[in-house]
Tab-separated table of C-alpha atoms in Angstrom:
chain	number	residue	atom	x	y	z
A	3	MET	CA	30.170	102.303	104.764
A	4	SER	CA	32.517	99.143	105.429
A	5	SER	CA	35.943	99.008	104.324
A	6	ALA	CA	38.574	96.715	105.684
A	7	LEU	CA	39.009	98.909	108.553
A	8	ALA	CA	35.820	98.588	110.568
A	9	LEU	CA	36.787	95.175	110.117
A	10	ARG	CA	39.652	95.231	112.499
A	11	LEU	CA	37.366	96.122	115.277
A	12	ALA	CA	39.060	99.368	115.929
A	13	ASP	CA	42.132	98.205	115.824
A	14	ALA	CA	42.166	98.285	119.229
A	15	SER	CA	43.403	101.471	119.215
A	16	PHE	CA	40.238	103.591	121.532
A	17	ALA	CA	41.732	104.589	125.492
A	18	LYS	CA	39.898	102.364	127.440
A	19	ALA	CA	37.066	104.738	130.549
A	20	PRO	CA	36.931	105.072	132.943
A	21	ASP	CA	36.100	102.048	135.635
A	22	VAL	CA	32.480	104.225	136.294
A	23	THR	CA	31.033	100.932	134.534
A	24	PRO	CA	28.365	98.602	136.915
A	25	ALA	CA	27.751	94.387	137.566
A	26	ALA	CA	23.764	94.028	135.433
A	27	SER	CA	22.664	94.073	138.958
A	28	GLU	CA	23.544	97.940	140.370
A	29	TRP	CA	22.120	99.046	136.283
A	30	ALA	CA	20.095	101.712	138.592
A	31	ASP	CA	19.389	104.623	135.830
A	32	GLU	CA	21.839	107.322	137.450
A	33	ALA	CA	24.388	104.757	137.107
A	34	VAL	CA	23.590	103.514	133.757
A	35	LEU	CA	23.495	106.658	132.880
A	36	ALA	CA	26.060	108.287	134.203
A	37	GLY	CA	28.511	105.166	132.887
A	38	THR	CA	27.215	106.068	130.028
A	39	THR	CA	28.776	109.877	129.884
A	40	ALA	CA	32.230	108.746	131.114
A	41	ILE	CA	32.431	106.840	128.331
A	42	SER	CA	31.219	109.413	125.659
A	43	GLU	CA	32.542	112.352	127.257
A	44	GLY	CA	36.184	110.423	127.282
A	45	PRO	CA	37.415	107.847	124.853
A	46	LEU	CA	34.326	108.006	122.499
A	47	SER	CA	34.976	111.727	122.340
A	48	ALA	CA	37.859	111.339	121.639
A	49	ALA	CA	37.752	108.335	118.818
A	50	ALA	CA	34.242	110.227	117.560
A	51	ALA	CA	36.231	111.702	113.945
A	52	LYS	CA	37.841	108.222	113.045
A	53	ILE	CA	34.540	106.868	113.944
A	54	ASP	CA	33.287	108.786	111.197
A	55	HIS	CA	36.455	107.548	109.021
A	56	GLY	CA	35.903	104.634	109.215
A	57	ALA	CA	36.788	102.860	112.479
A	58	TYR	CA	34.265	100.723	113.383
A	59	PRO	CA	33.530	101.440	117.995
A	60	LEU	CA	33.771	97.449	119.372
A	61	ASP	CA	35.612	97.552	122.004
A	62	ILE	CA	33.491	100.946	123.240
A	63	MET	CA	30.380	99.675	122.403
A	64	ALA	CA	31.594	96.669	124.186
A	65	GLN	CA	32.201	99.161	127.588
A	66	LEU	CA	28.785	100.754	126.621
A	67	GLY	CA	27.210	97.158	126.795
A	68	ALA	CA	29.098	96.687	130.335
A	69	ALA	CA	27.578	100.066	131.091
A	70	GLY	CA	24.332	98.434	130.662
A	71	ALA	CA	22.893	101.169	127.773
A	72	LEU	CA	22.683	98.107	125.225
A	73	SER	CA	19.986	96.817	127.671
A	74	VAL	CA	17.815	98.469	130.217
A	75	HIS	CA	14.874	99.338	127.490
A	76	LEU	CA	14.469	95.540	127.631
A	77	ASP	CA	11.598	93.869	129.975
A	78	ARG	CA	14.503	91.753	131.438
A	79	HIS	CA	16.150	95.093	132.106
A	80	GLY	CA	12.686	96.977	133.263
A	81	ALA	CA	12.009	97.561	129.730
A	82	ARG	CA	13.368	101.314	130.811
A	83	ILE	CA	13.255	103.382	126.585
A	84	GLY	CA	13.161	106.461	128.115
A	85	LEU	CA	16.814	104.925	129.661
A	86	ALA	CA	17.908	103.839	125.914
A	87	ILE	CA	16.892	107.043	124.656
A	88	ALA	CA	19.051	109.270	127.111
A	89	ALA	CA	22.056	106.553	126.836
A	90	MET	CA	21.355	106.817	123.434
A	91	GLN	CA	21.524	110.556	123.623
A	92	ALA	CA	24.391	110.934	125.524
A	93	ALA	CA	26.408	108.728	122.448
A	94	SER	CA	24.963	110.372	119.464
A	95	ARG	CA	26.023	113.927	121.616
A	96	ALA	CA	30.060	112.809	120.714
A	97	CYS	CA	29.683	110.256	117.979
A	98	GLY	CA	26.085	110.404	115.974
A	99	ALA	CA	27.454	106.720	114.070
A	100	THR	CA	28.157	104.984	117.344
A	101	GLY	CA	24.230	106.315	118.387
A	102	PHE	CA	22.869	104.656	115.446
A	103	LEU	CA	25.061	101.348	115.943
A	104	MET	CA	23.314	101.484	119.863
A	105	TRP	CA	20.033	102.009	118.402
A	106	CYS	CA	20.750	98.150	116.053
A	107	HIS	CA	22.067	96.586	118.794
A	108	ASP	CA	19.236	97.428	120.739
A	109	VAL	CA	16.304	96.880	117.888
A	110	CYS	CA	18.053	93.057	117.660
A	111	GLY	CA	17.700	92.650	121.116
A	112	LEU	CA	14.647	94.076	121.465
A	113	TYR	CA	13.546	91.312	118.452
A	114	MET	CA	15.688	88.757	119.935
A	115	GLU	CA	13.646	88.788	123.641
A	116	GLN	CA	10.375	89.950	122.002
A	117	SER	CA	9.925	86.362	119.411
A	118	GLY	CA	9.317	84.700	122.190
A	119	ASN	CA	11.442	81.662	121.266
A	120	PRO	CA	13.843	80.065	123.866
A	121	ALA	CA	16.910	80.006	121.792
A	122	LEU	CA	16.758	83.564	121.057
A	123	THR	CA	16.068	84.280	124.921
A	124	GLY	CA	18.315	82.972	127.169
A	125	ALA	CA	21.655	82.965	127.199
A	126	VAL	CA	22.242	83.717	123.427
A	127	LEU	CA	20.555	87.267	124.156
A	128	ASP	CA	22.385	88.011	127.999
A	129	ASP	CA	25.583	88.543	125.509
A	130	HIS	CA	24.169	90.281	123.463
A	131	ALA	CA	22.986	92.639	126.380
A	132	ALA	CA	26.091	92.902	128.068
A	133	GLY	CA	27.730	93.804	124.813
A	134	ARG	CA	29.963	90.975	124.633
A	135	THR	CA	28.128	89.688	121.021
A	136	PHE	CA	27.033	91.393	118.123
A	137	GLY	CA	23.617	92.630	115.779
A	138	GLY	CA	22.546	94.742	113.722
A	139	THR	CA	19.015	95.158	111.958
A	140	ALA	CA	18.401	93.821	108.001
A	141	LEU	CA	14.695	96.056	108.474
A	142	SER	CA	15.446	99.170	105.782
A	143	ASN	CA	14.067	97.771	103.037
A	144	PRO	CA	11.414	95.427	105.319
A	145	MET	CA	9.514	98.767	106.530
A	146	LYS	CA	9.757	100.725	102.981
A	147	ALA	CA	7.979	97.181	101.875
A	148	PHE	CA	5.192	97.191	104.269
A	149	ALA	CA	4.260	100.599	103.103
A	150	GLY	CA	4.368	100.178	99.997
A	151	ILE	CA	6.768	102.399	99.130
A	152	GLU	CA	9.320	99.561	97.814
A	153	PRO	CA	9.565	95.118	96.487
A	154	ILE	CA	10.853	93.323	99.418
A	155	LEU	CA	13.961	92.133	98.774
A	156	LEU	CA	14.227	88.463	100.326
A	157	ARG	CA	12.793	85.292	99.418
A	158	ALA	CA	11.858	82.179	101.179
A	159	ARG	CA	10.473	78.813	99.595
A	160	ARG	CA	9.182	76.338	103.016
A	161	VAL	CA	11.444	73.420	103.456
A	162	ALA	CA	11.740	70.507	105.803
A	163	GLY	CA	12.336	72.070	108.793
A	164	GLY	CA	12.228	75.127	107.892
A	165	TYR	CA	13.120	77.682	105.305
A	166	ARG	CA	15.121	78.382	102.320
A	167	VAL	CA	16.424	83.205	102.295
A	168	ASN	CA	17.827	84.068	99.316
A	169	GLY	CA	18.018	87.370	98.462
A	170	MET	CA	20.681	90.797	98.175
A	171	LEU	CA	20.162	92.985	100.953
A	172	PRO	CA	21.914	96.323	99.685
A	173	TRP	CA	22.861	98.475	103.117
A	174	VAL	CA	22.556	96.602	106.504
A	175	SER	CA	24.563	98.181	109.435
A	176	HIS	CA	26.372	96.788	112.660
A	177	ILE	CA	27.080	93.046	111.061
A	178	GLY	CA	30.595	91.793	110.374
A	179	PRO	CA	32.499	88.003	110.609
A	180	GLY	CA	31.345	86.237	113.641
A	181	GLN	CA	28.077	88.416	113.878
A	182	TYR	CA	23.855	88.314	113.404
A	183	CYS	CA	20.894	91.035	112.236
A	184	GLY	CA	17.426	90.080	112.156
A	185	ALA	CA	16.385	90.725	108.495
A	186	ILE	CA	12.580	89.302	107.800
A	187	ALA	CA	11.981	87.541	104.148
A	188	GLY	CA	8.420	87.102	101.894
A	189	VAL	CA	7.204	83.537	102.043
A	190	VAL	CA	6.475	82.407	98.319
A	191	GLY	CA	3.846	80.358	97.592
A	192	ALA	CA	1.553	79.072	95.307
A	193	GLY	CA	2.054	81.774	91.621
A	194	ASP	CA	4.493	82.730	92.872
A	195	THR	CA	2.751	85.058	95.030
A	196	ILE	CA	3.982	86.122	98.819
A	197	SER	CA	1.822	84.275	100.763
A	198	HIS	CA	3.697	86.597	104.866
A	199	GLU	CA	7.019	87.333	105.943
A	200	ILE	CA	8.326	85.461	108.025
A	201	MET	CA	10.955	87.289	110.438
A	202	PHE	CA	14.636	85.647	112.150
A	203	LEU	CA	18.362	86.035	113.255
A	204	LEU	CA	20.607	85.754	110.586
A	205	ARG	CA	23.300	84.879	111.318
A	206	CYS	CA	26.956	86.539	108.976
A	207	ASP	CA	28.943	84.291	108.847
A	208	SER	CA	26.656	81.663	106.473
A	209	ALA	CA	25.534	84.950	104.576
A	210	GLU	CA	28.244	86.599	101.944
A	211	LEU	CA	28.562	90.633	102.445
A	212	ARG	CA	30.235	93.229	99.862
A	213	SER	CA	31.927	96.528	100.960
A	214	CYS	CA	29.297	99.350	100.227
A	215	PRO	CA	29.883	102.889	98.573
A	216	GLN	CA	32.213	105.162	100.126
A	217	PHE	CA	28.995	107.040	102.397
A	218	SER	CA	30.161	111.591	103.179
A	219	GLY	CA	29.635	109.949	106.589
A	220	MET	CA	29.114	107.676	109.857
A	221	GLU	CA	31.414	105.605	108.469
A	222	GLY	CA	32.327	103.612	110.775
A	223	THR	CA	28.974	101.537	111.762
A	224	SER	CA	30.535	98.396	109.111
A	225	THR	CA	27.532	99.278	107.455
A	226	TRP	CA	27.776	95.755	104.525
A	227	GLY	CA	25.649	94.700	101.879
A	228	LEU	CA	24.152	90.834	101.724
A	229	ARG	CA	23.295	88.234	100.162
A	230	LEU	CA	21.667	85.107	101.065
A	231	ASP	CA	22.000	82.178	98.170
A	232	GLU	CA	19.535	79.364	100.017
A	233	TYR	CA	20.677	80.392	103.658
A	234	PHE	CA	18.340	78.522	105.918
A	235	VAL	CA	16.406	79.622	108.812
A	236	GLY	CA	15.377	77.136	110.913
A	237	GLU	CA	12.885	76.944	113.783
A	238	ASP	CA	15.817	78.219	116.286
A	239	ALA	CA	16.783	80.814	114.054
A	240	LEU	CA	13.058	82.169	113.526
A	241	ILE	CA	11.538	85.821	115.765
A	242	ALA	CA	8.032	85.505	114.036
A	243	ASP	CA	6.512	83.697	111.149
A	244	PRO	CA	4.380	84.909	110.380
A	245	ALA	CA	6.069	88.906	110.632
A	246	ARG	CA	3.368	91.377	109.844
A	247	PRO	CA	2.144	91.074	113.770
A	248	PHE	CA	4.784	90.996	115.384
A	249	ILE	CA	6.374	94.024	113.400
A	250	GLY	CA	3.097	95.710	114.576
A	251	ARG	CA	3.642	95.931	118.473
A	252	ILE	CA	6.758	96.892	117.715
A	253	ARG	CA	6.737	98.973	115.674
A	254	ALA	CA	6.769	102.127	117.786
A	255	ALA	CA	9.337	100.861	120.415
A	256	PHE	CA	11.156	100.326	116.965
A	257	ILE	CA	10.981	104.366	115.615
A	258	LEU	CA	11.323	105.802	119.304
A	259	LEU	CA	14.016	104.472	120.110
A	260	GLN	CA	15.025	106.523	117.469
A	261	CYS	CA	14.934	109.876	118.915
A	262	GLY	CA	17.768	109.622	121.198
A	263	MET	CA	19.766	109.808	117.891
A	264	GLY	CA	18.504	113.067	116.828
A	265	LEU	CA	18.318	114.542	121.065
A	266	GLY	CA	22.129	113.979	120.566
A	267	VAL	CA	23.229	115.355	117.360
A	268	ALA	CA	20.954	118.612	118.220
A	269	GLU	CA	22.435	118.428	121.860
A	270	GLY	CA	26.401	118.023	119.980
A	271	SER	CA	25.071	121.056	118.099
A	272	VAL	CA	24.392	123.569	120.587
A	273	ASP	CA	27.996	122.596	122.031
A	274	SER	CA	29.006	123.606	119.326
A	275	MET	CA	27.815	126.798	118.974
A	276	LEU	CA	28.284	127.920	122.821
A	277	ALA	CA	32.252	126.851	122.000
A	278	VAL	CA	32.603	130.327	120.127
A	279	GLU	CA	29.983	131.982	121.529
A	280	GLU	CA	32.583	134.187	123.552
A	281	THR	CA	34.689	135.123	120.799
A	282	LEU	CA	31.773	135.863	117.855
A	283	GLY	CA	28.627	135.970	120.020
A	284	HIS	CA	29.036	139.729	118.884
A	285	VAL	CA	27.892	139.139	115.773
A	286	ASN	CA	26.187	135.521	115.992
A	287	GLN	CA	23.053	137.135	117.526
A	288	PHE	CA	22.432	138.039	114.748
A	289	LEU	CA	22.110	134.297	112.981
A	290	ASP	CA	18.606	132.691	112.893
A	291	ASP	CA	18.440	129.529	115.457
A	292	ARG	CA	20.673	130.490	118.351
A	293	PRO	CA	22.018	127.939	121.061
A	294	GLY	CA	19.243	128.744	124.027
A	295	GLN	CA	16.658	128.790	121.190
A	296	ILE	CA	17.626	125.443	120.277
A	297	SER	CA	18.204	124.385	123.721
A	298	ALA	CA	14.665	125.308	124.273
A	299	GLU	CA	13.084	123.559	121.595
A	300	LEU	CA	15.324	120.182	122.030
A	301	ALA	CA	14.519	120.694	126.092
A	302	GLU	CA	10.857	121.013	124.742
A	303	LEU	CA	11.799	117.460	122.135
A	304	ARG	CA	13.252	115.044	124.870
A	305	ALA	CA	10.586	116.048	127.325
A	306	ARG	CA	8.162	115.033	125.330
A	307	VAL	CA	10.071	111.938	123.995
A	308	MET	CA	10.133	110.650	126.949
A	309	ARG	CA	6.638	110.583	127.844
A	310	LEU	CA	5.774	108.395	124.388
A	311	ALA	CA	8.813	106.124	126.557
A	312	GLU	CA	6.447	105.489	128.737
A	313	SER	CA	4.328	103.176	127.371
A	314	PRO	CA	6.181	102.349	123.652
A	315	TYR	CA	3.542	99.350	122.929
A	316	ASP	CA	0.068	100.718	123.154
A	317	GLY	CA	-0.972	99.892	119.497
A	318	SER	CA	-3.283	102.693	119.157
A	319	ASN	CA	-3.110	104.728	115.412
A	320	ASP	CA	-2.939	108.126	117.444
A	321	TYR	CA	0.063	107.448	119.317
A	322	LEU	CA	2.218	105.404	116.595
A	323	ILE	CA	0.916	108.707	114.830
A	324	ASP	CA	2.309	110.737	118.028
A	325	VAL	CA	5.870	108.991	117.776
A	326	LEU	CA	6.140	109.509	113.909
A	327	ASP	CA	5.388	113.029	114.774
A	328	ALA	CA	8.311	112.854	117.509
A	329	ARG	CA	10.881	111.424	115.224
A	330	ALA	CA	10.693	113.569	112.501
A	331	GLN	CA	10.860	116.770	114.863
A	332	THR	CA	13.612	115.407	115.610
A	333	SER	CA	14.989	114.510	112.248
A	334	GLU	CA	14.091	118.519	111.828
A	335	LEU	CA	15.206	120.199	115.035
A	336	ALA	CA	19.115	117.701	114.319
A	337	LEU	CA	19.566	119.538	110.932
A	338	ARG	CA	18.412	122.788	112.127
A	339	ALA	CA	20.747	122.778	114.744
A	340	SER	CA	23.512	121.088	112.561
A	341	GLN	CA	23.379	123.840	110.197
A	342	SER	CA	22.875	126.657	112.997
A	343	ALA	CA	26.907	125.405	114.607
A	344	LEU	CA	28.252	125.242	111.144
A	345	LEU	CA	27.434	129.510	110.647
A	346	HIS	CA	28.465	130.476	114.717
A	347	GLN	CA	31.657	128.743	114.115
A	348	GLY	CA	32.076	129.729	110.615
A	349	ALA	CA	35.648	128.639	108.955
A	350	ARG	CA	36.236	126.830	111.451
A	351	GLY	CA	33.574	124.896	111.555
A	352	TYR	CA	33.860	124.056	107.936
A	353	MET	CA	37.292	122.103	107.813
A	354	MET	CA	36.727	118.611	107.463
A	355	SER	CA	38.284	117.755	110.528
A	356	ALA	CA	35.791	119.825	112.405
A	357	ALA	CA	32.431	118.976	114.197
A	358	PRO	CA	29.444	120.866	113.274
A	359	GLN	CA	31.073	119.884	109.688
A	360	ARG	CA	30.328	116.278	110.919
A	361	ARG	CA	27.424	116.692	113.063
A	362	ILE	CA	25.873	118.632	109.459
A	363	ARG	CA	26.649	114.895	107.656
A	364	GLU	CA	25.752	113.109	111.263
A	365	ALA	CA	21.888	114.922	110.650
A	366	HIS	CA	21.802	114.740	107.055
A	367	PHE	CA	21.242	110.665	108.310
A	368	VAL	CA	18.991	110.895	110.764
A	369	ALA	CA	17.235	112.721	109.041
A	370	ILE	CA	17.563	109.992	105.959
A	371	VAL	CA	17.970	106.237	107.693
A	372	THR	CA	14.151	103.833	107.531
A	373	PRO	CA	12.129	105.818	108.545
A	374	ALA	CA	13.343	108.994	106.578
A	375	VAL	CA	11.785	111.711	107.358
A	376	LYS	CA	9.760	111.438	104.034
A	377	HIS	CA	8.348	107.894	104.581
A	378	LEU	CA	7.736	109.152	107.997
A	379	ARG	CA	5.618	111.504	107.055
A	380	TRP	CA	3.682	108.930	104.165
A	381	GLU	CA	2.730	107.519	107.079
A	382	MET	CA	1.369	109.629	109.097
A	383	ALA	CA	-0.629	110.865	106.080
A	384	ARG	CA	-1.732	107.861	105.315
A	385	LEU	CA	-3.189	106.739	109.172
A	386	SER	CA	-4.687	109.993	109.390
A	387	ARG	CA	-6.991	108.907	106.756
A	388	GLU	CA	-7.370	106.095	108.578
A	389	ILE	CA	-8.317	107.664	111.139
A	390	LEU	CA	-10.758	110.717	109.829
A	391	PRO	CA	-11.814	109.342	106.592
A	392	ALA	CA	-12.221	111.469	103.550
A	393	ASP	CA	-16.084	112.026	103.510
A	394	ALA	CA	-15.729	112.733	107.684
A	395	SER	CA	-15.936	116.857	106.636
A	396	ALA	CA	-19.299	115.724	105.554
A	397	GLY	CA	-20.910	115.158	108.617
A	398	GLY	CA	-23.957	115.972	108.581
A	399	ARG	CA	-25.028	117.482	104.613
A	400	ALA	CA	-26.806	115.577	103.122
């Protein structure tokens, strides 16, 4: 997903959005959503094909930041998780890759604010929230490591004043020179065992970025392999030490925010179905997953996600299972909707430049990005076993 093209900041070639973005003091719900929608339906929609093939839309991300779309989920701006999801849905309706970049940026801001570290919560966070600086997340491997799916890849050792970190991550998105990301490393203790993990803000200028293989889509997300060689983490960069309690506290918000991507890809797929209804409706009526059906399921699922967004820091297992299930449902709906859109459009939707073709690949990405559908189901099964132990069904039998 990384390329020379991705580092040109999209060559500043995208059109400017209409001047509807409010000042930070005016980030009311309606204004944020109106500004995001105008950007999404204007310059973002026009640039979606270029972004899919490698143009990194930092100028559009800056516009979204100015509109408040990258900040409203933060406590300092009202902890409006539902509004952040709605903004991400509006962008993903036009371009799934940009919706993903918004999620990467959102959760990086979440890490910084929830860290409580003054070095990360002042002007540094203000610039990030407003889209004046950019940062992503390197938690794909740690999230899978915490679930027991794979080993943690970054290793840290304590030194005077902080830690030294070494290791390689195969892909990290929304990073580049001058940017940063949240990362986690296992701290190596006695006997080369991991005593605990630390979370920190990783500055890309002090890391080695390596090009990734070409993916089938989402190439404009500036995704790189990242190598650390004796990288120093001082107190000013620490997000959490230890990291696991911190991740436990923010995990539901981290996962719930992703729902905006799947909802948007599904909604864009409905747009593609409706675009050919007048000319092909007489034969498309025999297809499954018609636009009316998908729209009804989308509305129901969106309402469910918005209810969950009202309490993103609920620490109960029941709540987390509901979040995991809603996230899995958004993936599955996006997959069904994008496939149906391609079938509705027929040959015209099968062209490489067609929106349904792009959305097929975007929907597959929504289903495999961490936590992937299989990871979500793995976690739901584990949590369900904790709530209902295997011998609970025995009831009062001797």
